[in-house]
Short mmCIF file of C-alpha atoms in Angstrom, two decimals:
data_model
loop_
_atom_site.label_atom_id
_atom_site.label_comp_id
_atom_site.label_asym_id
_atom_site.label_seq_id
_atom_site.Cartn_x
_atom_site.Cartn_y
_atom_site.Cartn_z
CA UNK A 1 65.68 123.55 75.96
CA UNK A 2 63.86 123.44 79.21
CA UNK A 3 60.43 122.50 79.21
CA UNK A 4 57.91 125.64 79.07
CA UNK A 5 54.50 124.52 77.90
CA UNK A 6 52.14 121.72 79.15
CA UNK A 7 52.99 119.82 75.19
CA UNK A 8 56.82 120.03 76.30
CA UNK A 9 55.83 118.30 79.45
CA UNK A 10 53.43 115.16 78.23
CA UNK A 11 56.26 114.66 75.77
CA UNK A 12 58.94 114.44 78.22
CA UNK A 13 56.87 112.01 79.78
CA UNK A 14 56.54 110.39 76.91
CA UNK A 15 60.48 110.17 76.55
CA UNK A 16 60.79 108.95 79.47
CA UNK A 17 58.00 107.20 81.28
CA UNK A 18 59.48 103.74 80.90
CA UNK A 19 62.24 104.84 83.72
CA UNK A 20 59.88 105.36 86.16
CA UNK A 21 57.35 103.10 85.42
CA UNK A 22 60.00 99.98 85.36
CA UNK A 23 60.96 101.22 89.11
CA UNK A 24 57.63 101.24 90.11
CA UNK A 25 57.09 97.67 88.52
CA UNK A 26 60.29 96.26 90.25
CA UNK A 27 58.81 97.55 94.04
CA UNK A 28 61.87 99.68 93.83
CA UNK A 29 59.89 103.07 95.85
CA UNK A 30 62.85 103.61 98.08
CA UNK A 31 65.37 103.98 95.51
CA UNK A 32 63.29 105.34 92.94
CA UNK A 33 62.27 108.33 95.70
CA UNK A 34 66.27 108.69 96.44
CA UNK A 35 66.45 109.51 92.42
CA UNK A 36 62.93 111.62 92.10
CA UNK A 37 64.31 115.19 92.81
CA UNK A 38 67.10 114.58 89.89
CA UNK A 39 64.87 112.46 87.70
CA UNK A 40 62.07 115.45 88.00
CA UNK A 41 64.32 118.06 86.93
CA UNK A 42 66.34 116.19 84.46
CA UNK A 43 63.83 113.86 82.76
CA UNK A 44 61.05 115.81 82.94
CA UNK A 45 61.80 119.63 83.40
CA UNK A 46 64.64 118.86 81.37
CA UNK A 47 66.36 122.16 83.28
CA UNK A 48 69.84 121.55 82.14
CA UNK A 49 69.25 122.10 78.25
CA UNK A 50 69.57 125.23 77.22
CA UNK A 51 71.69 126.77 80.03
CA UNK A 52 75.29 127.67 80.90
CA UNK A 53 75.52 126.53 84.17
CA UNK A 54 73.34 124.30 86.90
CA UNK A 55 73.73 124.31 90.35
CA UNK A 56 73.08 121.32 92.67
CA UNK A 57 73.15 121.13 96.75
CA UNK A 58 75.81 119.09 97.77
CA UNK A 59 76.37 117.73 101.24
CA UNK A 60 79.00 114.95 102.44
CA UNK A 61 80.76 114.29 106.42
CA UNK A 62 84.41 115.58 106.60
CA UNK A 63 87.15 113.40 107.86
CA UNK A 64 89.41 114.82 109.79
CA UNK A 65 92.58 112.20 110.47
CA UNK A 66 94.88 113.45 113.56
CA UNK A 67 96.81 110.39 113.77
CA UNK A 68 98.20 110.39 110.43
CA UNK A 69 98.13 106.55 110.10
CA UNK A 70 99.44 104.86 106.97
CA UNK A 71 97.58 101.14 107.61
CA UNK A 72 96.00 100.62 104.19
CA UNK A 73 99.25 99.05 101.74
CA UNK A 74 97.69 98.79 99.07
CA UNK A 75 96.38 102.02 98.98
CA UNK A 76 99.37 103.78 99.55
CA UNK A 77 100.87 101.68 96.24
CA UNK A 78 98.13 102.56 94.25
CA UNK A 79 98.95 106.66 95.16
CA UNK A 80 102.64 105.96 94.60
CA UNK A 81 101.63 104.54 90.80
CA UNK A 82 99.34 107.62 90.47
CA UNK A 83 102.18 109.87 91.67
CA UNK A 84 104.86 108.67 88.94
CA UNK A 85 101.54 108.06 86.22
CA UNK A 86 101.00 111.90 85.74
CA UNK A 87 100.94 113.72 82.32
CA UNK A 88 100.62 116.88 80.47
CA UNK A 89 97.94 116.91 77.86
CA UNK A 90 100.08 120.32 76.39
CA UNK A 91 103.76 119.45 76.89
CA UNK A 92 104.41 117.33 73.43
CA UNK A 93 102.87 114.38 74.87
CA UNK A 94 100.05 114.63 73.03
CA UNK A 95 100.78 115.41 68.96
CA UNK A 96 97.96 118.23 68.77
CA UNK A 97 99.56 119.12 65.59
CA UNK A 98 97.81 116.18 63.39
CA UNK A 99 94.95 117.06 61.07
CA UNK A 100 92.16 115.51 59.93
CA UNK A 101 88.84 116.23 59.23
CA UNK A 102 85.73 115.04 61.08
CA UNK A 103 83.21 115.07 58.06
CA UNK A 104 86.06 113.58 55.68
CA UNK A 105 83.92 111.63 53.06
CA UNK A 106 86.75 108.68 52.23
CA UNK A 107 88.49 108.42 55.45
CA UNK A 108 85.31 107.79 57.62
CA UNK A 109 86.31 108.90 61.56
CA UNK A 110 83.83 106.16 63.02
CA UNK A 111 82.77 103.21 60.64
CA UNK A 112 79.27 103.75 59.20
CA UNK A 113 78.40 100.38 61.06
CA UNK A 114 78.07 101.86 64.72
CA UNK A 115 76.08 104.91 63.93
CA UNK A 116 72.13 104.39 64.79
CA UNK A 117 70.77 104.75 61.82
CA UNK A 118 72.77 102.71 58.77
CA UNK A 119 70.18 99.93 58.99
CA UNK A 120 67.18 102.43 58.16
CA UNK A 121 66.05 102.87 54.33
CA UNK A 122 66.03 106.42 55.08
CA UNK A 123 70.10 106.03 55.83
CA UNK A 124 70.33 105.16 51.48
CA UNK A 125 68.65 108.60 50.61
CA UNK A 126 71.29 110.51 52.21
CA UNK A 127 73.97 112.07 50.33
CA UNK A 128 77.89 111.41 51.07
CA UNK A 129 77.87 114.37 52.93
CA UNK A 130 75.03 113.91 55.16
CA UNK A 131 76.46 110.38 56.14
CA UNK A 132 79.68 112.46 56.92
CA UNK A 133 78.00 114.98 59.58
CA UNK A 134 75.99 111.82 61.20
CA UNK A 135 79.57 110.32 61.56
CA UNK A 136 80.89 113.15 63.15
CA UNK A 137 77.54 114.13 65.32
CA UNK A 138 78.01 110.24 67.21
CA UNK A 139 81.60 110.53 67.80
CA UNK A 140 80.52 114.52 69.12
CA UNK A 141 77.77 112.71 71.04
CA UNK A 142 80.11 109.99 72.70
CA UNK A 143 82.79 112.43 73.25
CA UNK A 144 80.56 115.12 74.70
CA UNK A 145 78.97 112.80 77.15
CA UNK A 146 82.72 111.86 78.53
CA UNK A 147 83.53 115.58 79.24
CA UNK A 148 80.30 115.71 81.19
CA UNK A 149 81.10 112.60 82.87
CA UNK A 150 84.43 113.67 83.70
CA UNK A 151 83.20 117.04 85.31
CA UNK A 152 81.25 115.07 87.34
CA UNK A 153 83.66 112.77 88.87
CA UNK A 154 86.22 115.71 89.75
CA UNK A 155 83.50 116.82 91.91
CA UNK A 156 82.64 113.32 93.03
CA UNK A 157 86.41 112.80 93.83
CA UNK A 158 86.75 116.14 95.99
CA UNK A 159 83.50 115.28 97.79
CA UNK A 160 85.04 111.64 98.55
CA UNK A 161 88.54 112.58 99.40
CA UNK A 162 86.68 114.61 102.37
CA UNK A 163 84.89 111.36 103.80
CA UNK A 164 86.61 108.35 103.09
CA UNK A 165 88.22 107.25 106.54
CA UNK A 166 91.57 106.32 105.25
CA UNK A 167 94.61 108.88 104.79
CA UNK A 168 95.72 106.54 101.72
CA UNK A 169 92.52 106.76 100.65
CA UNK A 170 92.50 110.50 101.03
CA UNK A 171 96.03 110.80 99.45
CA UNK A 172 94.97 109.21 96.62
CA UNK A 173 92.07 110.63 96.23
CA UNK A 174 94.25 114.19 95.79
CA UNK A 175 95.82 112.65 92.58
CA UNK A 176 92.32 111.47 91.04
CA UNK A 177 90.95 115.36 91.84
CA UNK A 178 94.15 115.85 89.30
CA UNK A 179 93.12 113.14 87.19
CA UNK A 180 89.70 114.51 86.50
CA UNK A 181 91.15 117.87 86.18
CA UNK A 182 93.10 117.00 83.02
CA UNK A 183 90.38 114.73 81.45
CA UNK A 184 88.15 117.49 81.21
CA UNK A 185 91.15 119.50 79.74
CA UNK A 186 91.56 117.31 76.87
CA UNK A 187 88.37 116.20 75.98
CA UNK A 188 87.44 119.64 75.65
CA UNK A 189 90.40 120.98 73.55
CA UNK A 190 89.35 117.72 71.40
CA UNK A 191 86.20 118.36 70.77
CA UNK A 192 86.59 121.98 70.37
CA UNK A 193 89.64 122.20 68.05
CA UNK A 194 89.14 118.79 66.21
CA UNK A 195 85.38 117.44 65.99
CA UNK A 196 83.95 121.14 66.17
CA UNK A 197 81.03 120.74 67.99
CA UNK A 198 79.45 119.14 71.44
CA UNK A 199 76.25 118.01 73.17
CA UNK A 200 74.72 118.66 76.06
CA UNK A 201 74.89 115.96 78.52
CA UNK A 202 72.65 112.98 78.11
CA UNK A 203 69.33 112.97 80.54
CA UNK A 204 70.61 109.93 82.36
CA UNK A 205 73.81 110.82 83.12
CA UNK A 206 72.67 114.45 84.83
CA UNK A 207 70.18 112.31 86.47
CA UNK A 208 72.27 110.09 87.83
CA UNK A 209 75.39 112.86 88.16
CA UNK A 210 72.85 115.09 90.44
CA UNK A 211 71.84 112.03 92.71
CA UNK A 212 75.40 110.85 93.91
CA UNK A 213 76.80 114.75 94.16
CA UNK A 214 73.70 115.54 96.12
CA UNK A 215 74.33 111.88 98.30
CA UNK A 216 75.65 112.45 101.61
CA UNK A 217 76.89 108.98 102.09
CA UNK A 218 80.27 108.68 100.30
CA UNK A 219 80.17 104.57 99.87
CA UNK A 220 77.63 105.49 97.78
CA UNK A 221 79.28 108.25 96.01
CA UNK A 222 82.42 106.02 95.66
CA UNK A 223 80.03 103.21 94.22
CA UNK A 224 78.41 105.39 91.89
CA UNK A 225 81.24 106.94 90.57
CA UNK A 226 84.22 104.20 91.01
CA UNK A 227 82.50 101.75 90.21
CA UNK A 228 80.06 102.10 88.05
CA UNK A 229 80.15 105.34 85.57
CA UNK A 230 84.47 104.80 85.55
CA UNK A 231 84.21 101.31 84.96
CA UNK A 232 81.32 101.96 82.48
CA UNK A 233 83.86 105.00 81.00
CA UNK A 234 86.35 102.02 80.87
CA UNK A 235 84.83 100.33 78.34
CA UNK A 236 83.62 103.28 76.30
CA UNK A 237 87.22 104.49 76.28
CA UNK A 238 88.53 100.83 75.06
CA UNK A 239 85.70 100.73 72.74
CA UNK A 240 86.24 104.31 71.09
CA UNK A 241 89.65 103.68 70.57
CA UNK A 242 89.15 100.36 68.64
CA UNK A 243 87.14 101.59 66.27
CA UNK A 244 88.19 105.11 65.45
CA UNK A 245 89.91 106.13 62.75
CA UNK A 246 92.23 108.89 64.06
CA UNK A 247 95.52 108.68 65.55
CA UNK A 248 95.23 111.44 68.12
CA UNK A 249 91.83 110.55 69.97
CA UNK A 250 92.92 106.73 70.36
CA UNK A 251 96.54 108.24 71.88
CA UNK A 252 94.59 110.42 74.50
CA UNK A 253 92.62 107.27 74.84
CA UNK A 254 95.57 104.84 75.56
CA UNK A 255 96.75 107.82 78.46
CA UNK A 256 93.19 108.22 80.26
CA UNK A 257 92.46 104.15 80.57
CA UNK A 258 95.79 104.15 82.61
CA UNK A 259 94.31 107.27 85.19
CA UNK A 260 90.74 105.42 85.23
CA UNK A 261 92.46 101.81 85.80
CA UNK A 262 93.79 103.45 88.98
CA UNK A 263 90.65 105.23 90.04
CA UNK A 264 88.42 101.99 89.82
CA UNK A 265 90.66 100.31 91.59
CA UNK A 266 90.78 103.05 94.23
CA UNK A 267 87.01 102.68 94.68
CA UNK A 268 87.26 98.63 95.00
CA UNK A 269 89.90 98.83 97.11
CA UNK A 270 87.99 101.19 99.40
CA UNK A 271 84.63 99.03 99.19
CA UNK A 272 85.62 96.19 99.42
CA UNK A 273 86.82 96.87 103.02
CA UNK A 274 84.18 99.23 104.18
CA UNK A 275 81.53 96.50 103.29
CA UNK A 276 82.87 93.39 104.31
CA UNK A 277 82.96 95.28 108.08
CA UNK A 278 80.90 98.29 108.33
CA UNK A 279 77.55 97.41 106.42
CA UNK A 280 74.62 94.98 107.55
CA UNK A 281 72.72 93.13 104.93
CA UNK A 282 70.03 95.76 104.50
CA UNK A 283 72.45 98.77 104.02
CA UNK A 284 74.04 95.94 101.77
CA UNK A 285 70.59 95.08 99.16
CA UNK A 286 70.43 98.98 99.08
CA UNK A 287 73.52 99.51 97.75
CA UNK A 288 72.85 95.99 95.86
CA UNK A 289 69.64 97.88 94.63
CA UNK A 290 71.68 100.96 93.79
CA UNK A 291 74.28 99.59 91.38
CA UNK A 292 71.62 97.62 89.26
CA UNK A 293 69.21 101.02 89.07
CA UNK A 294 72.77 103.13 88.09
CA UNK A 295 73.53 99.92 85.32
CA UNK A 296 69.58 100.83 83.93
CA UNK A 297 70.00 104.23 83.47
CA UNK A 298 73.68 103.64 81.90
CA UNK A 299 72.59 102.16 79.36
CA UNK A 300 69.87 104.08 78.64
CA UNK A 301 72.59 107.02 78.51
CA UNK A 302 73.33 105.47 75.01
CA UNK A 303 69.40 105.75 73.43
CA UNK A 304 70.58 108.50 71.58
CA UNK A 305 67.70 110.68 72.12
CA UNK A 306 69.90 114.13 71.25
CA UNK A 307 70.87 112.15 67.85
CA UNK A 308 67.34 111.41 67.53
CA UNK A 309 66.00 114.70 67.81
CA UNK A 310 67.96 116.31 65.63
CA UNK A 311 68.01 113.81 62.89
CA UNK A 312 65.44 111.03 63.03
CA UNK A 313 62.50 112.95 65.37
CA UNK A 314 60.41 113.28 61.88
CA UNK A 315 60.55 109.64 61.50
CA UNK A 316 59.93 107.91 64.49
CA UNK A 317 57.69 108.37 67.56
CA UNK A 318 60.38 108.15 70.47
CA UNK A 319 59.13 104.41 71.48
CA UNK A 320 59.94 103.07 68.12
CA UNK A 321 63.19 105.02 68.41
CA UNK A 322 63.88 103.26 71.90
CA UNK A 323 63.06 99.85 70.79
CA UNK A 324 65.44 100.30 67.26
CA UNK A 325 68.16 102.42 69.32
CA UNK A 326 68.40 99.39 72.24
CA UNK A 327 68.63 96.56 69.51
CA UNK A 328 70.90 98.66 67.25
CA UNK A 329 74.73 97.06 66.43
CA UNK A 330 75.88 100.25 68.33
CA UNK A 331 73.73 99.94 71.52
CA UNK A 332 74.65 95.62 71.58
CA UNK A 333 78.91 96.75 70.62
CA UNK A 334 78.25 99.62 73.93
CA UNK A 335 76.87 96.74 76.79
CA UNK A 336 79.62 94.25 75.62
CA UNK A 337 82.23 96.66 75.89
CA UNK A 338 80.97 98.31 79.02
CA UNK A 339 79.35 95.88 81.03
CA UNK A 340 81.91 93.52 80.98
CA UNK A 341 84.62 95.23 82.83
CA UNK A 342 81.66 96.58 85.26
CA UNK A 343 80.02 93.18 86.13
CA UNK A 344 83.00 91.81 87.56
CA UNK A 345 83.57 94.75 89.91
CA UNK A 346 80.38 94.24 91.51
CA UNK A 347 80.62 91.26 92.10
CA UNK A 348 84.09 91.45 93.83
CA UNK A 349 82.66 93.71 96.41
CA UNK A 350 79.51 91.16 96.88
CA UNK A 351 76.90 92.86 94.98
CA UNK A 352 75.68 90.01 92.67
CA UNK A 353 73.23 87.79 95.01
CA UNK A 354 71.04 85.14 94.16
CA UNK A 355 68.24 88.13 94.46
CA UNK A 356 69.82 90.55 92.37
CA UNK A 357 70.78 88.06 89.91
CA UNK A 358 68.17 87.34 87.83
CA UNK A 359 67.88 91.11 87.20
CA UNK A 360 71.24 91.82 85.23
CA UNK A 361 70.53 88.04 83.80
CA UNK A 362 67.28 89.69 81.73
CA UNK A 363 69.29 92.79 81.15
CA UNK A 364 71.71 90.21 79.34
CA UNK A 365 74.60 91.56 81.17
CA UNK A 366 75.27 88.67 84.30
CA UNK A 367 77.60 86.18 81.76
CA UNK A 368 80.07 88.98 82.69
CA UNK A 369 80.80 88.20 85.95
CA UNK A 370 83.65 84.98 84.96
CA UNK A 371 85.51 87.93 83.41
CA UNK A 372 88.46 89.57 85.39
CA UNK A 373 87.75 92.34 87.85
CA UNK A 374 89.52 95.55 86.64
CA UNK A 375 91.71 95.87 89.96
CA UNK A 376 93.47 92.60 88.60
CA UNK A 377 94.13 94.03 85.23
CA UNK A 378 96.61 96.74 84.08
CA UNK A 379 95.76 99.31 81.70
CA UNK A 380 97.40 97.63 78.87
CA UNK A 381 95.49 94.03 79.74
CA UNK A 382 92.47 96.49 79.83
CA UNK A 383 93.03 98.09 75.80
CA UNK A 384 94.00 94.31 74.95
CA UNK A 385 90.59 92.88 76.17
CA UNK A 386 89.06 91.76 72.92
CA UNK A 387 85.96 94.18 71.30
#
């Protein structure tokens, strides 16, 4: 629902105040004006509720490559393993034929444990049933925000595949287009035939999705997208399969971790020698700047507020929802299982200094960096990294 009346408005900026006013108390005016335009119209006006389509302005440099020149080795293995690593969501792959049902009262499809409101008195009052559609409205929730995510890095990966300066890089680039392609495929069939309903996309993640589309640098498209909402995906996609209870989902799982292994290495790959040699250290602390402001609004993708709405809004004012949503067993499971196969990304392609330190050190996040960075790791050392 878009916002239509001047009540609609002071609450959205009630929902969402803290967003702006922490980047205003971190000095942060540049990058917080690079993210006003999105943040207006999806925090505030809320314009993507309530509609079938949005459209955004997109503009990126073309790179045209005469010479043809294969120089990057590593790439061109990486599009070779995404070559032979294709699959067919519809082909038998993929047993679509399984049933279960998402509100099943014995069999629980998500333990009661991760959804938001189990610790509240008001969770004891509610019948089996109830419990049963809260189950299936998170895993809806989580699911729904994927598909989003995944529409937005097809068009992130076209708009790179134009830019990026290396033919291996552009090669590959072709097979992640694919990727993305068949990852919205499936999670829609998923959530259409199986869980039976969907959600809009999450506030932050259209904010964020509108500011690296509408980008016209493609480092920072690639380090948006490769870096930080795939690697952030990553862990969500480990995490959902550990915990679910349905054979299906954690197979589509185990087959989409092996495409998004590839395409974060793709973007670290790609970074990692475009900054070491084409950025100084101001166009560095931007980008710097940019990946901790992208981690912020990440996690604030998992507040919840659609859940909230719809079944705690009588309850709570939407502060006392943040507060309980950000210390909740879900929101602590979500960092650990996210941030830790982002942290060590960023700091392989030098974006942890001793200035942006201290920042992901209060978010509770920076312990992360000793893990392995997720170009060293297969897709099976990725599902085996402990929950």
């Amino acid at each position: 629902m878009t916002v239509s009346s001047l009540s609609e408005l002071l609450l959205a900026f009630e929902r969402n105040w803290p967003t702006v006013s922490e980047s205003v108390a971190r000095g942060n005016i540049k990058m917080l004006k690079s993210f006003l335009g999105p943040a207006y119209k999806g925090l505030i006006l809320r314009s993507h509720k309530g509609v079938d389509s949005t459209l955004m302005t997109a503009e990126q440099t073309v790179h045209y490559d005469w010479k043809y020149m294969r120089e990057f080795p590593a790439m061109a293995k990486l599009y070779e393993a995404a070559k032979s690593g294709q699959w067919n969501a519809n082909d038998g792959t993929l047993d679509w034929s399984h049933a279960f049902d998402p509100l099943d009262q014995v069999n629980h499809i998500i333990p009661d444990m991760y959804c938001p409101g189990v610790v509240l008195p008001q969770w004891g009052k509610l019948t089996e049933r109830q419990k049963a559609e809260h189950r299936q409205a998170l895993l809806s929730w989580m699911l729904s925000q994927i598909l989003h995510g995944e529409q937005g890095a097809l068009y992130g990966a076209a708009q790179v595949l134009q830019s990026v300066p290396w033919l291996d890089g552009k090669l590959f680039g072709s097979t992640q287009v694919v990727d993305e392609a068949r990852h919205i495929e499936v999670f829609h069939r998923y959530l259409d035939e199986k869980i039976q309903r969907k959600y809009e996309i999450n506030e932050n993640l259209y904010v964020l999705s509108e500011a690296l589309v509408a980008d016209s640098r493609w480092d920072v498209k690639f380090l948006g997208m490769q870096i930080m909402i795939e690697g952030f995906a990553l862990g969500a996609f480990t995490m959902i399969r550990g915990v679910v209870n349905e054979p299906l989902l954690r197979d589509i799982m185990k087959y989409v971790v092996a495409d998004e292994a590839r395409h974060v290495n793709y973007g670290v790959l790609a970074l990692q020698r475009f900054y070491a040699t084409e950025l100084n250290e101001k166009e560095r602390a931007e980008r710097e700047d940019l990946a901790f402001e992208i981690s912020l609004l990440l996690q604030r993708r998992f507040l919840i507020h659609e859940m909230y709405e719809e079944y705690w809004g009588n309850y709570f004012t939407i502060k006392e929802w943040n507060k309980f949503a950000s210390e909740s067993q879900l929101m602590t499971f979500f960092r650990k299982s996210m941030f830790r196969l982002m942290i060590p990304n960023l700091k392989r392609l030098g974006l942890l200094s001793e200035r942006i330190r201290p920042k992901y050190a209060e978010m509770g996040i920076l312990d992360f960096e000793t893990g392995r960075a997720m170009s060293d790791m297969t897709s099976d050392e990725i599902l085996a990294v402990p929950l």
